[in-house]
Short mmCIF file of C-alpha atoms and ligand atoms in Angstrom, two decimals:
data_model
loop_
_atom_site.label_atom_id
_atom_site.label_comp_id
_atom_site.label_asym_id
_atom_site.label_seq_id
_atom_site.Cartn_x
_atom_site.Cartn_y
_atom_site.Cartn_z
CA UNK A 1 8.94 8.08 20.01
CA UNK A 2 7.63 4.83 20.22
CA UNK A 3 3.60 4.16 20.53
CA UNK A 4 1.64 2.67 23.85
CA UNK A 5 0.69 0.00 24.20
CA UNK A 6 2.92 -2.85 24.09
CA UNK A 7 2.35 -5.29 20.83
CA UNK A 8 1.53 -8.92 21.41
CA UNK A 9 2.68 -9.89 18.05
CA UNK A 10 7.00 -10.16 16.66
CA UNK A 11 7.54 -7.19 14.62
CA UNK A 12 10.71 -6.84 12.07
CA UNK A 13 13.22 -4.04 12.93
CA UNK A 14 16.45 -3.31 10.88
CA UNK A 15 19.61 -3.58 12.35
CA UNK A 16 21.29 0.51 12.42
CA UNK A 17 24.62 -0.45 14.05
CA UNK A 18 26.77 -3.14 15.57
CA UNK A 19 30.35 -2.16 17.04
CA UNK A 20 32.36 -3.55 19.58
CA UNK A 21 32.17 -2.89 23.23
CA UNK A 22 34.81 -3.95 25.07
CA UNK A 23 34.36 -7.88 24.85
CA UNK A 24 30.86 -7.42 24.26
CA UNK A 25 28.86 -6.48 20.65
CA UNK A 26 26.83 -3.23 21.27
CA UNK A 27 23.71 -3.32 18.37
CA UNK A 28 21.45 -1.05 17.38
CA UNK A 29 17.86 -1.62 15.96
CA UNK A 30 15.15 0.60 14.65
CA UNK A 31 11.60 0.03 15.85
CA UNK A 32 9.01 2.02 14.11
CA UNK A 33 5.88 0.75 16.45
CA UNK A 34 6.89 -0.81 19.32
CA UNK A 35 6.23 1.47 22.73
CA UNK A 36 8.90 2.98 24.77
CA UNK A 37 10.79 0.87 27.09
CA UNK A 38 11.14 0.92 30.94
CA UNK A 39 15.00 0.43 32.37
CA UNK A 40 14.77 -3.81 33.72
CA UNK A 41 12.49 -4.79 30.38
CA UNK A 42 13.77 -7.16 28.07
CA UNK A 43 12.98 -8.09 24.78
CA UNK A 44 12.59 -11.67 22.88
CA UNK A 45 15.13 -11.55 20.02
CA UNK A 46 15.82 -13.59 16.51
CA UNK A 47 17.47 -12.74 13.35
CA UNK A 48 15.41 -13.25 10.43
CA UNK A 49 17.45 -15.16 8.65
CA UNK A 50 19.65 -17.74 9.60
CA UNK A 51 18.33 -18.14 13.01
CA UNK A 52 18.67 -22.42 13.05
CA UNK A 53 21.68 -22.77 11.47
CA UNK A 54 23.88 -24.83 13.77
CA UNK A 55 21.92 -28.20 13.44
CA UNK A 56 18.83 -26.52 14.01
CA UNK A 57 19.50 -23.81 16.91
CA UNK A 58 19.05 -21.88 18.70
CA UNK A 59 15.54 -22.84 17.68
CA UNK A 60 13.35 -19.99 19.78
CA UNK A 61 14.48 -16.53 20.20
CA UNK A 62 16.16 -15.19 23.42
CA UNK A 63 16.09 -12.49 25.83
CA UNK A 64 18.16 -9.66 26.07
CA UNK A 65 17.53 -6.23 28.30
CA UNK A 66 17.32 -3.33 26.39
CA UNK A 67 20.90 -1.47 27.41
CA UNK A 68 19.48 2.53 25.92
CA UNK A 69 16.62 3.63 24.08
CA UNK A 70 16.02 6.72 22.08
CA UNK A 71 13.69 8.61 19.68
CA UNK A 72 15.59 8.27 16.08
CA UNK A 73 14.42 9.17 12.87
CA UNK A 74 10.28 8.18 12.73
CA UNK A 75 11.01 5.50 15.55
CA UNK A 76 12.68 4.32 18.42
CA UNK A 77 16.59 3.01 18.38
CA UNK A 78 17.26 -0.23 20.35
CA UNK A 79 20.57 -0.44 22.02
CA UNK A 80 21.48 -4.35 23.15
CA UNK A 81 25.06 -5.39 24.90
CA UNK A 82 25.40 -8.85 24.26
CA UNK A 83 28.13 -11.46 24.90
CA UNK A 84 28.82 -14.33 22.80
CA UNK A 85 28.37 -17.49 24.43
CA UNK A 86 26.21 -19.96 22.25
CA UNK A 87 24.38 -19.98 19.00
CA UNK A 88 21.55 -17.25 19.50
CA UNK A 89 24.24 -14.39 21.04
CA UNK A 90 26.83 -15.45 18.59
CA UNK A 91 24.59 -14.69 15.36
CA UNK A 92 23.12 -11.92 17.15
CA UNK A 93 27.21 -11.02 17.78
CA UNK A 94 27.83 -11.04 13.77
CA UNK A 95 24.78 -8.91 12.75
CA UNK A 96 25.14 -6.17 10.21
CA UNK A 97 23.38 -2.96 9.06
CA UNK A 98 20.28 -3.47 7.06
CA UNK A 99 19.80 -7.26 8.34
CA UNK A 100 16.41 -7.29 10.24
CA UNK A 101 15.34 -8.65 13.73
CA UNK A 102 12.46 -10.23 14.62
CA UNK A 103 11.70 -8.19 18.07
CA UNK A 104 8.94 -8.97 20.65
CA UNK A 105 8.45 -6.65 23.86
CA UNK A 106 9.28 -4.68 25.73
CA UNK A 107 8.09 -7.19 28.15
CA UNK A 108 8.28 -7.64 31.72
CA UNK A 109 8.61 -5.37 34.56
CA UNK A 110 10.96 -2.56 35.18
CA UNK A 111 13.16 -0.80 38.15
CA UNK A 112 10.90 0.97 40.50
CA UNK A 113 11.68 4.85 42.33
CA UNK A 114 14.19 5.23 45.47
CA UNK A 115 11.29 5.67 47.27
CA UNK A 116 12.64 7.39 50.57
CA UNK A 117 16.17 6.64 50.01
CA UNK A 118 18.92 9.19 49.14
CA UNK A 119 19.44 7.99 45.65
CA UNK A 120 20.46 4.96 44.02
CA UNK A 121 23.39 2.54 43.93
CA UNK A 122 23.65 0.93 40.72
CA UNK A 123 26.14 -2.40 40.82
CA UNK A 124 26.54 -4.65 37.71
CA UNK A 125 28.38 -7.44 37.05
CA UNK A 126 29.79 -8.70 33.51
CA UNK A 127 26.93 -8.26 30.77
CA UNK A 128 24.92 -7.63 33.98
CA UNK A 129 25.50 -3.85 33.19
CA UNK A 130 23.40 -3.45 30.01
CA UNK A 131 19.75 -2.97 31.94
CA UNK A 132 21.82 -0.77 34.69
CA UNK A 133 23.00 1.92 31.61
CA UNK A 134 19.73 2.77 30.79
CA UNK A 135 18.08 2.78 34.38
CA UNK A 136 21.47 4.86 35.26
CA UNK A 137 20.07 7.44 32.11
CA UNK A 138 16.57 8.21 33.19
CA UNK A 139 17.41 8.64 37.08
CA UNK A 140 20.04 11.18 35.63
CA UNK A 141 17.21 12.74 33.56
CA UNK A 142 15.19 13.20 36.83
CA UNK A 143 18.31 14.41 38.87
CA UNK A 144 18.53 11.68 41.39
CA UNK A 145 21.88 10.95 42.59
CA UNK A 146 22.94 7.41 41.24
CA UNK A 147 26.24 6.31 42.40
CA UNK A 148 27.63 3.12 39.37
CA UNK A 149 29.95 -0.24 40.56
CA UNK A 150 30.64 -2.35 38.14
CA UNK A 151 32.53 -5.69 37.81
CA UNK A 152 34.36 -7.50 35.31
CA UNK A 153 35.85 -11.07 35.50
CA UNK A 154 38.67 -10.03 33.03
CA UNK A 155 39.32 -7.99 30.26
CA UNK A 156 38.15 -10.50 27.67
CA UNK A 157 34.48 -10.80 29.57
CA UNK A 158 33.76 -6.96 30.00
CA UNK A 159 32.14 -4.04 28.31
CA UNK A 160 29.66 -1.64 27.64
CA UNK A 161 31.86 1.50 29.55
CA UNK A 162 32.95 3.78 27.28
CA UNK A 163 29.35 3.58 25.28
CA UNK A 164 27.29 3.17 28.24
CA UNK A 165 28.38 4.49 31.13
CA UNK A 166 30.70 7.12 29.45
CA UNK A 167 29.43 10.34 31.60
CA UNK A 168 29.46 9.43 34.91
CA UNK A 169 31.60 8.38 37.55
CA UNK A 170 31.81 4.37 38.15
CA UNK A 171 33.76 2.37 40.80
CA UNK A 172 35.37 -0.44 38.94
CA UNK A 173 36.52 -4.06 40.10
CA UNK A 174 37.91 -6.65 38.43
CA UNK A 175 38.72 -10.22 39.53
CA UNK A 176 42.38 -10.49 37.70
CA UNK A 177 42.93 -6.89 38.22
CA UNK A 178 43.11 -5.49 35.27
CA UNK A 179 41.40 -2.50 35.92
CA UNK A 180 39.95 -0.93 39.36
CA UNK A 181 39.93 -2.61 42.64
CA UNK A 182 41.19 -6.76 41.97
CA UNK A 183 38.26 -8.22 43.61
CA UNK A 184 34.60 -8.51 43.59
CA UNK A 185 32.13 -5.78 42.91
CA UNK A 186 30.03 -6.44 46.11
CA UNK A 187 33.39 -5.34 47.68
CA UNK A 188 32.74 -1.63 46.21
CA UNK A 189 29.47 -2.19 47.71
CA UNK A 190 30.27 -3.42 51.22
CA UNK A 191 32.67 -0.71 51.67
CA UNK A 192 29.62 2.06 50.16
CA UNK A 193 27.29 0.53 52.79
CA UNK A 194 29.45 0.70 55.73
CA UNK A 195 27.97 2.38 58.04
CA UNK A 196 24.96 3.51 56.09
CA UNK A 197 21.26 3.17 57.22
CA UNK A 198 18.54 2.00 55.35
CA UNK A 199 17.58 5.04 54.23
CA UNK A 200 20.78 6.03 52.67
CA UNK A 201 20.31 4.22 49.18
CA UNK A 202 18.31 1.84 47.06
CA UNK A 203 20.25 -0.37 45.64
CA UNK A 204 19.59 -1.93 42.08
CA UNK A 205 21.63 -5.14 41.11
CA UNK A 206 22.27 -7.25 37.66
CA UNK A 207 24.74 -10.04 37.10
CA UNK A 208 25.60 -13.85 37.87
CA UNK A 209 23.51 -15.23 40.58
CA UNK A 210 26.23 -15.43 43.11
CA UNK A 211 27.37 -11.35 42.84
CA UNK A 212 23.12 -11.13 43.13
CA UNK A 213 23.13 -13.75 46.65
CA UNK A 214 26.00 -11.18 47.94
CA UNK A 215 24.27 -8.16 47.38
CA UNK A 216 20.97 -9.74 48.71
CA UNK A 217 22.79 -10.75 51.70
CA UNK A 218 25.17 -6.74 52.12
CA UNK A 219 21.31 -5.18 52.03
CA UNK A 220 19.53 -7.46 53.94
CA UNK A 221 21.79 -7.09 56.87
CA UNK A 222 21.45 -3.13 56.17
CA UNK A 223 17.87 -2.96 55.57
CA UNK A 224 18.68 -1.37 52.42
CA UNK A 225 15.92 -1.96 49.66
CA UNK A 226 17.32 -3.75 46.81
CA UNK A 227 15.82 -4.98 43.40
CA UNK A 228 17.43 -7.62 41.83
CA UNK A 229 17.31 -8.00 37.65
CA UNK A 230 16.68 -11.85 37.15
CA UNK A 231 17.76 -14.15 34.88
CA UNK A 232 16.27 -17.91 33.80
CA UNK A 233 16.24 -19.47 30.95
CA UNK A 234 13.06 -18.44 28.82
CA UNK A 235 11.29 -19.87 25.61
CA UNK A 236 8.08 -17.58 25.22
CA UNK A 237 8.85 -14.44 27.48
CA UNK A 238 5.09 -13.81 28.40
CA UNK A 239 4.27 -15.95 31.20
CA UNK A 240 2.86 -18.99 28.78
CA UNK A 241 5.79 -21.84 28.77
CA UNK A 242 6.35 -22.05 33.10
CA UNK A 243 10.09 -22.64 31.66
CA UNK A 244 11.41 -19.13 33.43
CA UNK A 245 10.27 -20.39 37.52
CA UNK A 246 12.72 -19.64 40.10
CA UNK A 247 12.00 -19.89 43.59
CA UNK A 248 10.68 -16.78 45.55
CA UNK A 249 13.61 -15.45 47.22
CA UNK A 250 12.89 -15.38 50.92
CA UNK A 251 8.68 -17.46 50.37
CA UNK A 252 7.71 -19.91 49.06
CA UNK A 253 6.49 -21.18 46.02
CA UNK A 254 7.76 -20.06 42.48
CA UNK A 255 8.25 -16.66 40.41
CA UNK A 256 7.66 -16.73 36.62
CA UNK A 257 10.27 -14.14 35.77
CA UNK A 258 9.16 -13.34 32.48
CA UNK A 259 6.30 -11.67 34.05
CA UNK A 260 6.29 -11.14 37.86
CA UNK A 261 10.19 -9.95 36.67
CA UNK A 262 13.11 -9.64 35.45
CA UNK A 263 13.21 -7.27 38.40
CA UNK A 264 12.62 -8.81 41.88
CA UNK A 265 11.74 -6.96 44.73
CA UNK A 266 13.59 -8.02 48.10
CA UNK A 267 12.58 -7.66 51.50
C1 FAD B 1 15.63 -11.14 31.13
C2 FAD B 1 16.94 -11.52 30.49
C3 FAD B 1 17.77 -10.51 30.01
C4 FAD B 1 18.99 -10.86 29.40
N1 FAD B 1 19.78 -9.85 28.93
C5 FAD B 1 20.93 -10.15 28.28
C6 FAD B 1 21.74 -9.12 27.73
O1 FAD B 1 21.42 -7.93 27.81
N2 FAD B 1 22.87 -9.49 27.07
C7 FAD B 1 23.25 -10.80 26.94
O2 FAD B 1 24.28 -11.08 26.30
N3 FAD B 1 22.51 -11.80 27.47
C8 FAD B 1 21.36 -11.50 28.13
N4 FAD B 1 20.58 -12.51 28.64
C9 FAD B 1 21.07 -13.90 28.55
C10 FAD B 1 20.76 -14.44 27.17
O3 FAD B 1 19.35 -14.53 26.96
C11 FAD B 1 21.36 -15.86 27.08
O4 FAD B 1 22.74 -15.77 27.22
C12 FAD B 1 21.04 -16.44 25.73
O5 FAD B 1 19.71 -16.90 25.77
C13 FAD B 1 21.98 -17.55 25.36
O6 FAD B 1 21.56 -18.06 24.11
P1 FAD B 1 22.58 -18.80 23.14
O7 FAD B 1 21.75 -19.46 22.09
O8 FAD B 1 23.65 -17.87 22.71
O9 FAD B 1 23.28 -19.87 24.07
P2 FAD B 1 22.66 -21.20 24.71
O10 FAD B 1 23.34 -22.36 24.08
O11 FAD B 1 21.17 -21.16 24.74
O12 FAD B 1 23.17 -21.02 26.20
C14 FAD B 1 24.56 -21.04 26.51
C15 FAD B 1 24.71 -21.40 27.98
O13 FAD B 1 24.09 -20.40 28.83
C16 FAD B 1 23.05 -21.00 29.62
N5 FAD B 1 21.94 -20.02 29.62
C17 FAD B 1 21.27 -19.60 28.54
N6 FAD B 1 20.36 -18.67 28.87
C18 FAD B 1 20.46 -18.51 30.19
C19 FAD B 1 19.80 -17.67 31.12
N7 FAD B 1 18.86 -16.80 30.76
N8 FAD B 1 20.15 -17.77 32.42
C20 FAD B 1 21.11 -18.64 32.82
N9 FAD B 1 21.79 -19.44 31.96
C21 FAD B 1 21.46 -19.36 30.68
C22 FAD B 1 22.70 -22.28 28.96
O14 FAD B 1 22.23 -23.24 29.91
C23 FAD B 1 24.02 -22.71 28.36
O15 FAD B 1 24.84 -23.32 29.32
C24 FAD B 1 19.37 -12.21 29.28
C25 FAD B 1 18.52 -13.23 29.75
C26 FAD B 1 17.32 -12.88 30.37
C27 FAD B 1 16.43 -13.96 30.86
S1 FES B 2 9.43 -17.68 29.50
FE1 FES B 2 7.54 -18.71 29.16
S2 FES B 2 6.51 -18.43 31.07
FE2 FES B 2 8.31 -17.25 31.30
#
């Protein structure tokens, strides 16, 4: 089990596993003295060696949310979903056992309780799932009913079920089809809300921003409470840079997510 509090500094973990998930890369890393996690944290990642190798990038690490955590041997194993779409995910795609990882976090906040709804209503959208498995894992631990909707654009851009979200029942959409309801995600959603009240569920959300606007918009109407798990571009990932701002949904002024998120509280 991992120690309190969380380090400041990068540390070096070694990669345990990397297999395929779907469309997605599901790694593994060991980390030997970083603490334990909350579901909605993130963690800056780089490989140690050839980071910079396609004319120079991706020079500074990147985020990713930390899809499972568990105590393994004398530390803590790392579980990351990640899709290939540019330099940093793309090395990060090709690691192998015994390469290392230059890891800082976790940092950021995390999901908070139901509070006085029923249980929880998990919805995730492409590589939007990873924080969503773990959060999904420790409300099961405390038995509180978690109903899972995820969406996938196609086959090629989805992942992370069979290893993630293996033991429970999840409502699936897809937008070609290919598996579950053809359509959007927030469709599951609509149709779970109808008729609700706000006390029925709490509803936690990752994925692009415009499956995030819908389900901001399905609870709002609802009164539902709904967190939202953020994403901006990021270069430091503890509040130093300013590059992470996003406008405060529904006030004004601006949110660093690194900090005051990845998990935004609506309403
Ligand atoms: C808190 C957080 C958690 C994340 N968790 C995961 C995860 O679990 N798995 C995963 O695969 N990815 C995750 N990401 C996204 C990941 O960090 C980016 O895809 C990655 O930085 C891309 O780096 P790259 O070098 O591969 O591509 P780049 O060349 O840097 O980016 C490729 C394209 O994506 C855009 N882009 C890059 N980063 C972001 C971003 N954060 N938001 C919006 N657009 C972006 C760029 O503008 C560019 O168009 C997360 C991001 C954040 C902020
Ligand atoms: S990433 Fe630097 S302030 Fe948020």
């Amino acid at each position: 089990m991992g120690k309190a509090p969380a380090p400041w500094g990068r540390r070096l973990c070694a990669v345990t596993g990397n297999r395929a998930s779907g469309g997605y890369r599901l790694f593994s890393l060991l980390d030997r003295d970083g603490p334990e996690p909350r579901p909605g944290q993130f963690y800056m990642l780089a490989t140690a060696r050839r980071w910079q190798e396609r004319g120079g990038r991706p020079f500074l690490p990147r985020a990713f949310s930390v899809a499972d955590a568990d105590p393994e041997g004398d530390g803590l194993r790392l579980d990351f979903l990640v899709e290939g779409i540019g330099p940093g995910t793309d090395r990060l795609c090709a690691l192998e056992p015994g390469e290392e990882v230059w890891v800082n976090g976790p940092l950021g906040n995390s999901f908070s309780d139901p509070g006085r709804a029923a249980g929880a209503i998990l919805v995730g959208g492409g590589i939007g799932v990873a924080p969503l498995a773990l959060w999904r894992r420790r409300l099961a631990a405390r038995n509180v009913p978690a109903r899972v909707l995820l969406g996938f654009r196609d086959e090629a851009h989805s992942g992370g079920l069979d290893d993630l979200f293996s033991c429970c029942e999840v409502g699936l959409a897809s937008d070609d089809g290919h598996v579950g309801h053809r359509g959007y995600v927030t469709d599951l959603l609509a149709a779970m809300l109808e008729g609700d009240d706000a006390a029925s569920a709490a509803v936690y959300a990752c994925g692009p921003p415009p499956m995030l606007d819908a389900v901001a918009l399905l609870c709002g109407e609802r009164g539902v409470a709904c967190e939202l798990a953020m994403e901006s571009p990021m270069a430091c990932g503890y509040g130093a840079c300013f590059g992470c701002g996003v406008p405060k949904p529904g006030g004004e002024g601006y949110l660093r997510l690194c900090v005051d998120g990845p998990v935004v509280r609506l309403g």
